[in-house]
Amino acid sequence: MKQQVILVGVDGSAESLNAVDWATEHAKRNHGTVHILCTYALASYSAAALDGGYAVLDDEALQQGAQGAVDEAVARVKAQDVKVTGSTEPGDAAGVMVQMSEEVDLIVVGSRGGGGFADRLLGTVSSALPAHSKCPVVVVPRHTSGSPFTPVERIVVGVDGSEMASQALRAAVDEAELWGAELTAVAAVPIATGTGMLAWLPAAVDREAVTKDTLEGLTAAVEQAVGQREVKVARHVLDGSPAALLTEFSTAVDLVVVGNRGRGGFQGLLLGSTSQTVLSHSTCPVMVVPSRRREEPEPLVAWERR
């Protein structure tokens, strides 16, 4: 069996070290390897703005700072007797990690880093890493109260019948098996509120029939994802928006699993509204699972000035 490699982005903040701890616990359970990464960027334009000319800045100090963050995290993982490597890379954090996502099995980052590494990932360009990553991304929020994030004992996954939700469901089953956790699959049917995707349905719609059909579809999806594995999955069809339901569940579980749009191009710059909302408001770690990558890239469109 191929040894799993978990990539963790650090910047020296407490939030990124929380991500290191989460990844370490994950690696313990499947004898995986943790790779610590810190990126740094050389903003040479700032020197040009100061003296009116172009000055080449020595990036040694930046690289040393990045190396210090990596060394601290590596020592933290080694103390738990987990195999670990580390590196620094010049460039934009999200861009570097998206590129590396082709070669690793899981990426873990911290959030709410006070303007640091994770905020760059989850800010304006935010969606770059979760939306474009070729492997699942776990975002670990700041722990403020309640039970610790590990060990993961309860997992919830959102399912809506789409292919990306099916990928998320399969990933959630894998995580439940790995951690020995209880798994709950939730399908949202926002009929009672009269809003959302089903708002166009006539008022006389048979809510019980819709709920029954949704539960049947959810059951079929769960059975397909579980296969022959001994993983029990609770199934619930609930009123409300998917984002609101999953965010509420995050207060009582240890991991929320969602799928992303993963379409690439302009649409790929943005996560789906559900994924983005859950990432912003979840009180527990969130795993964003990419949809199946395309077999062939879309043809480029030749643009000309008018």
PDB file of C-alpha atoms in Angstrom:
ATOM      1  CA  MET A   1       0.000   0.000   0.000  1.00  0.00           C
ATOM      2  CA  LYS A   2       1.281   3.439  -0.931  1.00  0.00           C
ATOM      3  CA  GLN A   3       2.283   5.471   2.101  1.00  0.00           C
ATOM      4  CA  GLN A   4       0.111   8.547   2.485  1.00  0.00           C
ATOM      5  CA  VAL A   5       1.814  11.940   2.394  1.00  0.00           C
ATOM      6  CA  ILE A   6       0.196  14.843   4.241  1.00  0.00           C
ATOM      7  CA  LEU A   7       1.314  18.361   3.325  1.00  0.00           C
ATOM      8  CA  VAL A   8       0.980  20.987   6.079  1.00  0.00           C
ATOM      9  CA  GLY A   9       1.365  24.709   5.436  1.00  0.00           C
ATOM     10  CA  VAL A  10       2.929  26.649   8.315  1.00  0.00           C
ATOM     11  CA  ASP A  11       3.875  30.244   9.029  1.00  0.00           C
ATOM     12  CA  GLY A  12       4.938  30.062  12.670  1.00  0.00           C
ATOM     13  CA  SER A  13       1.493  31.028  13.993  1.00  0.00           C
ATOM     14  CA  ALA A  14      -0.364  29.096  16.689  1.00  0.00           C
ATOM     15  CA  GLU A  15      -3.081  28.321  14.133  1.00  0.00           C
ATOM     16  CA  SER A  16      -0.643  26.665  11.748  1.00  0.00           C
ATOM     17  CA  LEU A  17       0.786  24.610  14.605  1.00  0.00           C
ATOM     18  CA  ASN A  18      -2.757  23.428  15.352  1.00  0.00           C
ATOM     19  CA  ALA A  19      -2.860  22.200  11.762  1.00  0.00           C
ATOM     20  CA  VAL A  20       0.454  20.404  12.345  1.00  0.00           C
ATOM     21  CA  ASP A  21      -0.987  18.636  15.393  1.00  0.00           C
ATOM     22  CA  TRP A  22      -4.111  17.566  13.475  1.00  0.00           C
ATOM     23  CA  ALA A  23      -2.054  16.223  10.579  1.00  0.00           C
ATOM     24  CA  THR A  24       0.243  14.377  12.995  1.00  0.00           C
ATOM     25  CA  GLU A  25      -2.684  12.572  14.612  1.00  0.00           C
ATOM     26  CA  HIS A  26      -3.982  11.661  11.151  1.00  0.00           C
ATOM     27  CA  ALA A  27      -0.598  10.310  10.094  1.00  0.00           C
ATOM     28  CA  LYS A  28      -0.341   8.163  13.232  1.00  0.00           C
ATOM     29  CA  ARG A  29      -3.376   6.177  12.169  1.00  0.00           C
ATOM     30  CA  ASN A  30      -2.187   5.188   8.721  1.00  0.00           C
ATOM     31  CA  HIS A  31       1.582   5.345   9.257  1.00  0.00           C
ATOM     32  CA  GLY A  32       1.792   8.268   6.846  1.00  0.00           C
ATOM     33  CA  THR A  33       4.467  10.909   6.326  1.00  0.00           C
ATOM     34  CA  VAL A  34       3.988  14.570   7.199  1.00  0.00           C
ATOM     35  CA  HIS A  35       5.694  17.161   5.013  1.00  0.00           C
ATOM     36  CA  ILE A  36       5.982  20.665   6.478  1.00  0.00           C
ATOM     37  CA  LEU A  37       6.046  23.580   4.033  1.00  0.00           C
ATOM     38  CA  CYS A  38       6.573  27.305   4.534  1.00  0.00           C
ATOM     39  CA  THR A  39       6.523  29.666   1.566  1.00  0.00           C
ATOM     40  CA  TYR A  40       8.019  33.125   1.327  1.00  0.00           C
ATOM     41  CA  ALA A  41       7.716  35.908  -1.231  1.00  0.00           C
ATOM     42  CA  LEU A  42      10.248  38.569  -2.159  1.00  0.00           C
ATOM     43  CA  ALA A  43       8.468  41.881  -2.671  1.00  0.00           C
ATOM     44  CA  SER A  44      11.198  43.683  -4.630  1.00  0.00           C
ATOM     45  CA  TYR A  45       8.736  46.315  -5.834  1.00  0.00           C
ATOM     46  CA  SER A  46       8.724  47.826  -2.322  1.00  0.00           C
ATOM     47  CA  ALA A  47      12.401  48.714  -2.615  1.00  0.00           C
ATOM     48  CA  ALA A  48      11.794  50.353  -5.973  1.00  0.00           C
ATOM     49  CA  ALA A  49       9.051  52.482  -4.430  1.00  0.00           C
ATOM     50  CA  LEU A  50      11.375  53.680  -1.664  1.00  0.00           C
ATOM     51  CA  ASP A  51      14.240  55.122  -3.744  1.00  0.00           C
ATOM     52  CA  GLY A  52      12.723  55.497  -7.181  1.00  0.00           C
ATOM     53  CA  GLY A  53      14.963  52.809  -8.585  1.00  0.00           C
ATOM     54  CA  TYR A  54      15.008  49.035  -8.710  1.00  0.00           C
ATOM     55  CA  ALA A  55      16.875  47.419  -5.848  1.00  0.00           C
ATOM     56  CA  VAL A  56      17.551  43.740  -5.547  1.00  0.00           C
ATOM     57  CA  LEU A  57      16.601  42.592  -2.060  1.00  0.00           C
ATOM     58  CA  ASP A  58      18.487  39.803  -0.385  1.00  0.00           C
ATOM     59  CA  ASP A  59      15.915  37.126   0.443  1.00  0.00           C
ATOM     60  CA  GLU A  60      18.171  35.391   2.950  1.00  0.00           C
ATOM     61  CA  ALA A  61      16.318  36.847   5.939  1.00  0.00           C
ATOM     62  CA  LEU A  62      12.960  35.788   4.529  1.00  0.00           C
ATOM     63  CA  GLN A  63      14.217  32.295   3.833  1.00  0.00           C
ATOM     64  CA  GLN A  64      15.714  31.998   7.317  1.00  0.00           C
ATOM     65  CA  GLY A  65      12.407  33.026   8.866  1.00  0.00           C
ATOM     66  CA  ALA A  66      10.568  30.441   6.798  1.00  0.00           C
ATOM     67  CA  GLN A  67      13.121  27.792   7.710  1.00  0.00           C
ATOM     68  CA  GLY A  68      12.662  28.623  11.384  1.00  0.00           C
ATOM     69  CA  ALA A  69       8.910  28.019  11.099  1.00  0.00           C
ATOM     70  CA  VAL A  70       9.557  24.699   9.349  1.00  0.00           C
ATOM     71  CA  ASP A  71      12.124  23.579  11.945  1.00  0.00           C
ATOM     72  CA  GLU A  72       9.724  24.318  14.803  1.00  0.00           C
ATOM     73  CA  ALA A  73       6.941  22.313  13.175  1.00  0.00           C
ATOM     74  CA  VAL A  74       9.228  19.413  12.230  1.00  0.00           C
ATOM     75  CA  ALA A  75      10.428  19.108  15.823  1.00  0.00           C
ATOM     76  CA  ARG A  76       6.797  19.070  16.983  1.00  0.00           C
ATOM     77  CA  VAL A  77       5.974  16.140  14.686  1.00  0.00           C
ATOM     78  CA  LYS A  78       9.160  14.210  15.514  1.00  0.00           C
ATOM     79  CA  ALA A  79       8.223  14.375  19.192  1.00  0.00           C
ATOM     80  CA  GLN A  80       5.170  12.258  18.329  1.00  0.00           C
ATOM     81  CA  ASP A  81       7.323   9.629  16.609  1.00  0.00           C
ATOM     82  CA  VAL A  82       5.838  10.337  13.169  1.00  0.00           C
ATOM     83  CA  LYS A  83       7.916  10.406   9.994  1.00  0.00           C
ATOM     84  CA  VAL A  84       8.344  14.018   8.860  1.00  0.00           C
ATOM     85  CA  THR A  85      10.166  16.080   6.253  1.00  0.00           C
ATOM     86  CA  GLY A  86      10.233  19.816   5.655  1.00  0.00           C
ATOM     87  CA  SER A  87      11.032  22.438   3.047  1.00  0.00           C
ATOM     88  CA  THR A  88      10.731  26.110   2.163  1.00  0.00           C
ATOM     89  CA  GLU A  89       9.616  27.382  -1.218  1.00  0.00           C
ATOM     90  CA  PRO A  90       9.626  30.866  -2.722  1.00  0.00           C
ATOM     91  CA  GLY A  91       6.316  32.052  -4.129  1.00  0.00           C
ATOM     92  CA  ASP A  92       2.664  32.515  -3.301  1.00  0.00           C
ATOM     93  CA  ALA A  93       1.422  30.115  -0.616  1.00  0.00           C
ATOM     94  CA  ALA A  94      -1.769  29.048  -2.370  1.00  0.00           C
ATOM     95  CA  GLY A  95      -0.100  28.702  -5.767  1.00  0.00           C
ATOM     96  CA  VAL A  96       2.751  26.571  -4.457  1.00  0.00           C
ATOM     97  CA  MET A  97       0.436  24.272  -2.519  1.00  0.00           C
ATOM     98  CA  VAL A  98      -2.003  23.854  -5.402  1.00  0.00           C
ATOM     99  CA  GLN A  99       0.919  22.733  -7.541  1.00  0.00           C
ATOM    100  CA  MET A 100       2.102  20.313  -4.842  1.00  0.00           C
ATOM    101  CA  SER A 101      -1.414  18.922  -4.427  1.00  0.00           C
ATOM    102  CA  GLU A 102      -0.740  16.805  -7.519  1.00  0.00           C
ATOM    103  CA  GLU A 103       1.846  14.817  -5.539  1.00  0.00           C
ATOM    104  CA  VAL A 104       0.378  14.505  -2.022  1.00  0.00           C
ATOM    105  CA  ASP A 105      -2.696  12.787  -0.585  1.00  0.00           C
ATOM    106  CA  LEU A 106      -3.947  15.441   1.835  1.00  0.00           C
ATOM    107  CA  ILE A 107      -3.264  19.106   2.644  1.00  0.00           C
ATOM    108  CA  VAL A 108      -3.842  20.580   6.102  1.00  0.00           C
ATOM    109  CA  VAL A 109      -3.779  24.299   6.951  1.00  0.00           C
ATOM    110  CA  GLY A 110      -4.876  26.438   9.868  1.00  0.00           C
ATOM    111  CA  SER A 111      -7.380  29.280   9.639  1.00  0.00           C
ATOM    112  CA  ARG A 112      -7.862  32.689  11.259  1.00  0.00           C
ATOM    113  CA  GLY A 113      -4.150  33.265  11.413  1.00  0.00           C
ATOM    114  CA  GLY A 114      -4.324  36.988  12.095  1.00  0.00           C
ATOM    115  CA  GLY A 115      -3.361  37.999   8.579  1.00  0.00           C
ATOM    116  CA  GLY A 116      -0.881  35.176   8.149  1.00  0.00           C
ATOM    117  CA  PHE A 117      -0.646  32.081   5.986  1.00  0.00           C
ATOM    118  CA  ALA A 118      -4.183  30.766   6.271  1.00  0.00           C
ATOM    119  CA  ASP A 119      -5.823  34.169   5.901  1.00  0.00           C
ATOM    120  CA  ARG A 120      -4.143  34.532   2.528  1.00  0.00           C
ATOM    121  CA  LEU A 121      -5.622  31.191   1.551  1.00  0.00           C
ATOM    122  CA  LEU A 122      -9.116  31.985   2.809  1.00  0.00           C
ATOM    123  CA  GLY A 123      -9.249  35.675   1.948  1.00  0.00           C
ATOM    124  CA  THR A 124      -9.831  37.222  -1.457  1.00  0.00           C
ATOM    125  CA  VAL A 125      -7.751  34.614  -3.268  1.00  0.00           C
ATOM    126  CA  SER A 126      -8.992  32.141  -0.718  1.00  0.00           C
ATOM    127  CA  SER A 127     -10.684  29.839  -2.667  1.00  0.00           C
ATOM    128  CA  ALA A 128      -7.557  29.117  -4.704  1.00  0.00           C
ATOM    129  CA  LEU A 129      -6.352  26.251  -2.545  1.00  0.00           C
ATOM    130  CA  PRO A 130      -9.631  24.462  -1.688  1.00  0.00           C
ATOM    131  CA  ALA A 131     -11.107  25.074  -5.144  1.00  0.00           C
ATOM    132  CA  HIS A 132      -8.078  24.104  -7.233  1.00  0.00           C
ATOM    133  CA  SER A 133      -6.381  21.467  -5.096  1.00  0.00           C
ATOM    134  CA  LYS A 134      -6.203  18.019  -6.664  1.00  0.00           C
ATOM    135  CA  CYS A 135      -6.401  16.364  -3.250  1.00  0.00           C
ATOM    136  CA  PRO A 136      -8.618  16.947  -0.191  1.00  0.00           C
ATOM    137  CA  VAL A 137      -7.844  20.006   1.947  1.00  0.00           C
ATOM    138  CA  VAL A 138      -8.502  20.131   5.697  1.00  0.00           C
ATOM    139  CA  VAL A 139      -8.868  23.587   7.240  1.00  0.00           C
ATOM    140  CA  VAL A 140      -8.382  23.584  11.014  1.00  0.00           C
ATOM    141  CA  PRO A 141     -10.012  26.564  12.768  1.00  0.00           C
ATOM    142  CA  ARG A 142      -8.840  28.209  15.958  1.00  0.00           C
ATOM    143  CA  HIS A 143      -9.930  26.132  18.939  1.00  0.00           C
ATOM    144  CA  THR A 144     -11.808  28.369  21.366  1.00  0.00           C
ATOM    145  CA  SER A 145     -13.866  26.015  23.529  1.00  0.00           C
ATOM    146  CA  GLY A 146     -15.277  22.522  23.921  1.00  0.00           C
ATOM    147  CA  SER A 147     -13.690  19.155  23.237  1.00  0.00           C
ATOM    148  CA  PRO A 148     -10.388  18.910  21.328  1.00  0.00           C
ATOM    149  CA  PHE A 149     -10.426  18.344  17.552  1.00  0.00           C
ATOM    150  CA  THR A 150      -8.637  14.994  17.869  1.00  0.00           C
ATOM    151  CA  PRO A 151      -9.201  12.157  18.087  1.00  0.00           C
ATOM    152  CA  VAL A 152     -11.973  12.450  15.489  1.00  0.00           C
ATOM    153  CA  GLU A 153     -14.957  10.581  16.916  1.00  0.00           C
ATOM    154  CA  ARG A 154     -17.858  12.123  14.980  1.00  0.00           C
ATOM    155  CA  ILE A 155     -17.962  13.093  11.289  1.00  0.00           C
ATOM    156  CA  VAL A 156     -20.741  14.669   9.234  1.00  0.00           C
ATOM    157  CA  VAL A 157     -20.845  14.868   5.426  1.00  0.00           C
ATOM    158  CA  GLY A 158     -23.200  16.798   3.167  1.00  0.00           C
ATOM    159  CA  VAL A 159     -24.778  14.813   0.312  1.00  0.00           C
ATOM    160  CA  ASP A 160     -26.967  16.178  -2.491  1.00  0.00           C
ATOM    161  CA  GLY A 161     -26.746  13.536  -5.206  1.00  0.00           C
ATOM    162  CA  SER A 162     -24.106  15.346  -7.271  1.00  0.00           C
ATOM    163  CA  GLU A 163     -20.829  13.766  -8.345  1.00  0.00           C
ATOM    164  CA  MET A 164     -18.809  16.111  -6.138  1.00  0.00           C
ATOM    165  CA  ALA A 165     -20.974  15.137  -3.146  1.00  0.00           C
ATOM    166  CA  SER A 166     -20.368  11.476  -3.960  1.00  0.00           C
ATOM    167  CA  GLN A 167     -16.625  12.114  -3.854  1.00  0.00           C
ATOM    168  CA  ALA A 168     -17.054  13.837  -0.487  1.00  0.00           C
ATOM    169  CA  LEU A 169     -19.107  10.915   0.820  1.00  0.00           C
ATOM    170  CA  ARG A 170     -16.439   8.404  -0.194  1.00  0.00           C
ATOM    171  CA  ALA A 171     -13.771  10.531   1.490  1.00  0.00           C
ATOM    172  CA  ALA A 172     -15.923  10.772   4.633  1.00  0.00           C
ATOM    173  CA  VAL A 173     -16.278   6.970   4.739  1.00  0.00           C
ATOM    174  CA  ASP A 174     -12.491   6.663   4.401  1.00  0.00           C
ATOM    175  CA  GLU A 175     -12.010   9.061   7.317  1.00  0.00           C
ATOM    176  CA  ALA A 176     -14.598   7.270   9.461  1.00  0.00           C
ATOM    177  CA  GLU A 177     -12.820   3.968   8.846  1.00  0.00           C
ATOM    178  CA  LEU A 178      -9.415   5.510   9.590  1.00  0.00           C
ATOM    179  CA  TRP A 179     -10.452   7.165  12.861  1.00  0.00           C
ATOM    180  CA  GLY A 180     -13.034   4.566  13.924  1.00  0.00           C
ATOM    181  CA  ALA A 181     -15.525   7.439  13.999  1.00  0.00           C
ATOM    182  CA  GLU A 182     -19.301   7.687  13.809  1.00  0.00           C
ATOM    183  CA  LEU A 183     -20.407   9.019  10.418  1.00  0.00           C
ATOM    184  CA  THR A 184     -23.584  10.951   9.653  1.00  0.00           C
ATOM    185  CA  ALA A 185     -24.684  11.748   6.093  1.00  0.00           C
ATOM    186  CA  VAL A 186     -27.020  14.726   5.782  1.00  0.00           C
ATOM    187  CA  ALA A 187     -29.183  15.768   2.829  1.00  0.00           C
ATOM    188  CA  ALA A 188     -30.866  19.167   3.007  1.00  0.00           C
ATOM    189  CA  VAL A 189     -34.386  19.647   1.637  1.00  0.00           C
ATOM    190  CA  PRO A 190     -35.250  23.338   2.066  1.00  0.00           C
ATOM    191  CA  ILE A 191     -38.976  22.964   1.405  1.00  0.00           C
ATOM    192  CA  ALA A 192     -40.421  24.154   4.685  1.00  0.00           C
ATOM    193  CA  THR A 193     -38.759  27.569   4.421  1.00  0.00           C
ATOM    194  CA  GLY A 194     -39.819  28.123   0.816  1.00  0.00           C
ATOM    195  CA  THR A 195     -36.312  29.182  -0.161  1.00  0.00           C
ATOM    196  CA  GLY A 196     -33.336  27.646  -1.868  1.00  0.00           C
ATOM    197  CA  MET A 197     -33.105  25.389  -4.877  1.00  0.00           C
ATOM    198  CA  LEU A 198     -36.532  23.820  -4.299  1.00  0.00           C
ATOM    199  CA  ALA A 199     -38.385  27.127  -3.891  1.00  0.00           C
ATOM    200  CA  TRP A 200     -39.847  26.799  -7.404  1.00  0.00           C
ATOM    201  CA  LEU A 201     -41.857  23.753  -6.373  1.00  0.00           C
ATOM    202  CA  PRO A 202     -45.622  24.363  -6.095  1.00  0.00           C
ATOM    203  CA  ALA A 203     -47.043  24.988  -2.638  1.00  0.00           C
ATOM    204  CA  ALA A 204     -49.032  21.761  -2.832  1.00  0.00           C
ATOM    205  CA  VAL A 205     -45.888  19.655  -3.234  1.00  0.00           C
ATOM    206  CA  ASP A 206     -45.987  16.462  -1.208  1.00  0.00           C
ATOM    207  CA  ARG A 207     -43.237  17.123   1.291  1.00  0.00           C
ATOM    208  CA  GLU A 208     -43.325  13.579   2.630  1.00  0.00           C
ATOM    209  CA  ALA A 209     -42.883  12.161  -0.874  1.00  0.00           C
ATOM    210  CA  VAL A 210     -39.908  14.452  -1.574  1.00  0.00           C
ATOM    211  CA  THR A 211     -38.341  13.541   1.756  1.00  0.00           C
ATOM    212  CA  LYS A 212     -38.873   9.829   1.096  1.00  0.00           C
ATOM    213  CA  ASP A 213     -37.325  10.049  -2.370  1.00  0.00           C
ATOM    214  CA  THR A 214     -34.374  12.014  -0.998  1.00  0.00           C
ATOM    215  CA  LEU A 215     -33.805   9.468   1.762  1.00  0.00           C
ATOM    216  CA  GLU A 216     -33.879   6.627  -0.761  1.00  0.00           C
ATOM    217  CA  GLY A 217     -31.307   8.407  -2.898  1.00  0.00           C
ATOM    218  CA  LEU A 218     -29.167   9.121   0.161  1.00  0.00           C
ATOM    219  CA  THR A 219     -29.342   5.479   1.241  1.00  0.00           C
ATOM    220  CA  ALA A 220     -28.276   4.281  -2.212  1.00  0.00           C
ATOM    221  CA  ALA A 221     -25.347   6.728  -2.256  1.00  0.00           C
ATOM    222  CA  VAL A 222     -24.215   5.633   1.196  1.00  0.00           C
ATOM    223  CA  GLU A 223     -24.393   1.931   0.314  1.00  0.00           C
ATOM    224  CA  GLN A 224     -22.340   2.522  -2.811  1.00  0.00           C
ATOM    225  CA  ALA A 225     -19.695   4.533  -0.922  1.00  0.00           C
ATOM    226  CA  VAL A 226     -19.402   2.045   1.954  1.00  0.00           C
ATOM    227  CA  GLY A 227     -19.313  -1.094  -0.181  1.00  0.00           C
ATOM    228  CA  GLN A 228     -18.060  -4.083   1.816  1.00  0.00           C
ATOM    229  CA  ARG A 229     -16.490  -2.011   4.577  1.00  0.00           C
ATOM    230  CA  GLU A 230     -17.800  -2.194   8.124  1.00  0.00           C
ATOM    231  CA  VAL A 231     -18.676   1.473   8.503  1.00  0.00           C
ATOM    232  CA  LYS A 232     -22.056   2.406   9.925  1.00  0.00           C
ATOM    233  CA  VAL A 233     -23.556   5.603   8.523  1.00  0.00           C
ATOM    234  CA  ALA A 234     -26.518   7.421  10.051  1.00  0.00           C
ATOM    235  CA  ARG A 235     -28.686   9.137   7.419  1.00  0.00           C
ATOM    236  CA  HIS A 236     -30.815  12.236   7.877  1.00  0.00           C
ATOM    237  CA  VAL A 237     -32.938  14.324   5.515  1.00  0.00           C
ATOM    238  CA  LEU A 238     -33.485  17.712   7.145  1.00  0.00           C
ATOM    239  CA  ASP A 239     -35.141  21.040   6.376  1.00  0.00           C
ATOM    240  CA  GLY A 240     -32.785  23.949   5.842  1.00  0.00           C
ATOM    241  CA  SER A 241     -29.880  25.065   3.696  1.00  0.00           C
ATOM    242  CA  PRO A 242     -26.887  22.715   3.432  1.00  0.00           C
ATOM    243  CA  ALA A 243     -24.481  25.387   4.701  1.00  0.00           C
ATOM    244  CA  ALA A 244     -26.586  26.224   7.756  1.00  0.00           C
ATOM    245  CA  LEU A 245     -27.125  22.573   8.660  1.00  0.00           C
ATOM    246  CA  LEU A 246     -23.453  21.607   8.315  1.00  0.00           C
ATOM    247  CA  THR A 247     -22.336  24.676  10.275  1.00  0.00           C
ATOM    248  CA  GLU A 248     -24.745  23.758  13.067  1.00  0.00           C
ATOM    249  CA  PHE A 249     -23.478  20.171  13.046  1.00  0.00           C
ATOM    250  CA  SER A 250     -19.907  21.481  13.378  1.00  0.00           C
ATOM    251  CA  THR A 251     -20.615  22.409  17.000  1.00  0.00           C
ATOM    252  CA  ALA A 252     -21.257  18.751  17.862  1.00  0.00           C
ATOM    253  CA  VAL A 253     -18.876  16.820  15.568  1.00  0.00           C
ATOM    254  CA  ASP A 254     -15.112  16.723  15.037  1.00  0.00           C
ATOM    255  CA  LEU A 255     -14.945  16.921  11.228  1.00  0.00           C
ATOM    256  CA  VAL A 256     -17.238  18.279   8.509  1.00  0.00           C
ATOM    257  CA  VAL A 257     -16.743  16.955   4.963  1.00  0.00           C
ATOM    258  CA  VAL A 258     -17.973  18.865   1.891  1.00  0.00           C
ATOM    259  CA  GLY A 259     -17.329  18.750  -1.845  1.00  0.00           C
ATOM    260  CA  ASN A 260     -16.217  21.652  -4.003  1.00  0.00           C
ATOM    261  CA  ARG A 261     -17.083  22.704  -7.514  1.00  0.00           C
ATOM    262  CA  GLY A 262     -13.589  22.011  -8.842  1.00  0.00           C
ATOM    263  CA  ARG A 263     -14.402  23.188 -12.364  1.00  0.00           C
ATOM    264  CA  GLY A 264     -11.235  25.132 -13.048  1.00  0.00           C
ATOM    265  CA  GLY A 265     -11.108  28.328 -15.052  1.00  0.00           C
ATOM    266  CA  PHE A 266     -13.054  31.352 -13.855  1.00  0.00           C
ATOM    267  CA  GLN A 267     -15.687  29.283 -12.041  1.00  0.00           C
ATOM    268  CA  GLY A 268     -12.954  27.412 -10.225  1.00  0.00           C
ATOM    269  CA  LEU A 269     -11.722  30.631  -8.627  1.00  0.00           C
ATOM    270  CA  LEU A 270     -14.725  30.465  -6.335  1.00  0.00           C
ATOM    271  CA  LEU A 271     -15.779  27.704  -4.027  1.00  0.00           C
ATOM    272  CA  GLY A 272     -19.405  26.740  -3.980  1.00  0.00           C
ATOM    273  CA  SER A 273     -21.470  28.831  -1.595  1.00  0.00           C
ATOM    274  CA  THR A 274     -21.949  25.874   0.737  1.00  0.00           C
ATOM    275  CA  SER A 275     -18.220  25.094   0.965  1.00  0.00           C
ATOM    276  CA  GLN A 276     -17.262  28.730   1.448  1.00  0.00           C
ATOM    277  CA  THR A 277     -19.881  29.352   4.136  1.00  0.00           C
ATOM    278  CA  VAL A 278     -18.985  26.214   6.058  1.00  0.00           C
ATOM    279  CA  LEU A 279     -15.273  27.077   5.892  1.00  0.00           C
ATOM    280  CA  SER A 280     -15.983  30.557   7.228  1.00  0.00           C
ATOM    281  CA  HIS A 281     -18.248  29.557  10.106  1.00  0.00           C
ATOM    282  CA  SER A 282     -17.452  25.976  11.134  1.00  0.00           C
ATOM    283  CA  THR A 283     -16.264  25.487  14.714  1.00  0.00           C
ATOM    284  CA  CYS A 284     -14.451  22.235  13.851  1.00  0.00           C
ATOM    285  CA  PRO A 285     -12.060  21.224  11.049  1.00  0.00           C
ATOM    286  CA  VAL A 286     -13.534  21.077   7.541  1.00  0.00           C
ATOM    287  CA  MET A 287     -12.379  18.760   4.756  1.00  0.00           C
ATOM    288  CA  VAL A 288     -13.023  20.063   1.242  1.00  0.00           C
ATOM    289  CA  VAL A 289     -12.924  17.226  -1.286  1.00  0.00           C
ATOM    290  CA  PRO A 290     -12.279  17.958  -4.975  1.00  0.00           C
ATOM    291  CA  SER A 291     -14.478  16.507  -7.674  1.00  0.00           C
ATOM    292  CA  ARG A 292     -12.926  14.016 -10.054  1.00  0.00           C
ATOM    293  CA  ARG A 293     -10.283  15.709 -12.159  1.00  0.00           C
ATOM    294  CA  ARG A 294     -10.916  16.090 -15.868  1.00  0.00           C
ATOM    295  CA  GLU A 295      -9.469  13.535 -18.229  1.00  0.00           C
ATOM    296  CA  GLU A 296      -8.572  16.212 -20.762  1.00  0.00           C
ATOM    297  CA  PRO A 297      -8.077  19.952 -20.243  1.00  0.00           C
ATOM    298  CA  GLU A 298     -10.589  22.319 -21.783  1.00  0.00           C
ATOM    299  CA  PRO A 299      -9.376  23.931 -25.010  1.00  0.00           C
ATOM    300  CA  LEU A 300      -8.047  27.461 -24.626  1.00  0.00           C
ATOM    301  CA  VAL A 301      -9.958  30.279 -26.296  1.00  0.00           C
ATOM    302  CA  ALA A 302      -7.889  32.644 -28.446  1.00  0.00           C
ATOM    303  CA  TRP A 303      -8.702  36.238 -27.522  1.00  0.00           C
ATOM    304  CA  GLU A 304      -7.879  39.296 -29.643  1.00  0.00           C
ATOM    305  CA  ARG A 305      -8.201  42.987 -28.948  1.00  0.00           C
ATOM    306  CA  ARG A 306     -10.940  44.843 -30.768  1.00  0.00           C
TER     307      ARG A 306
END
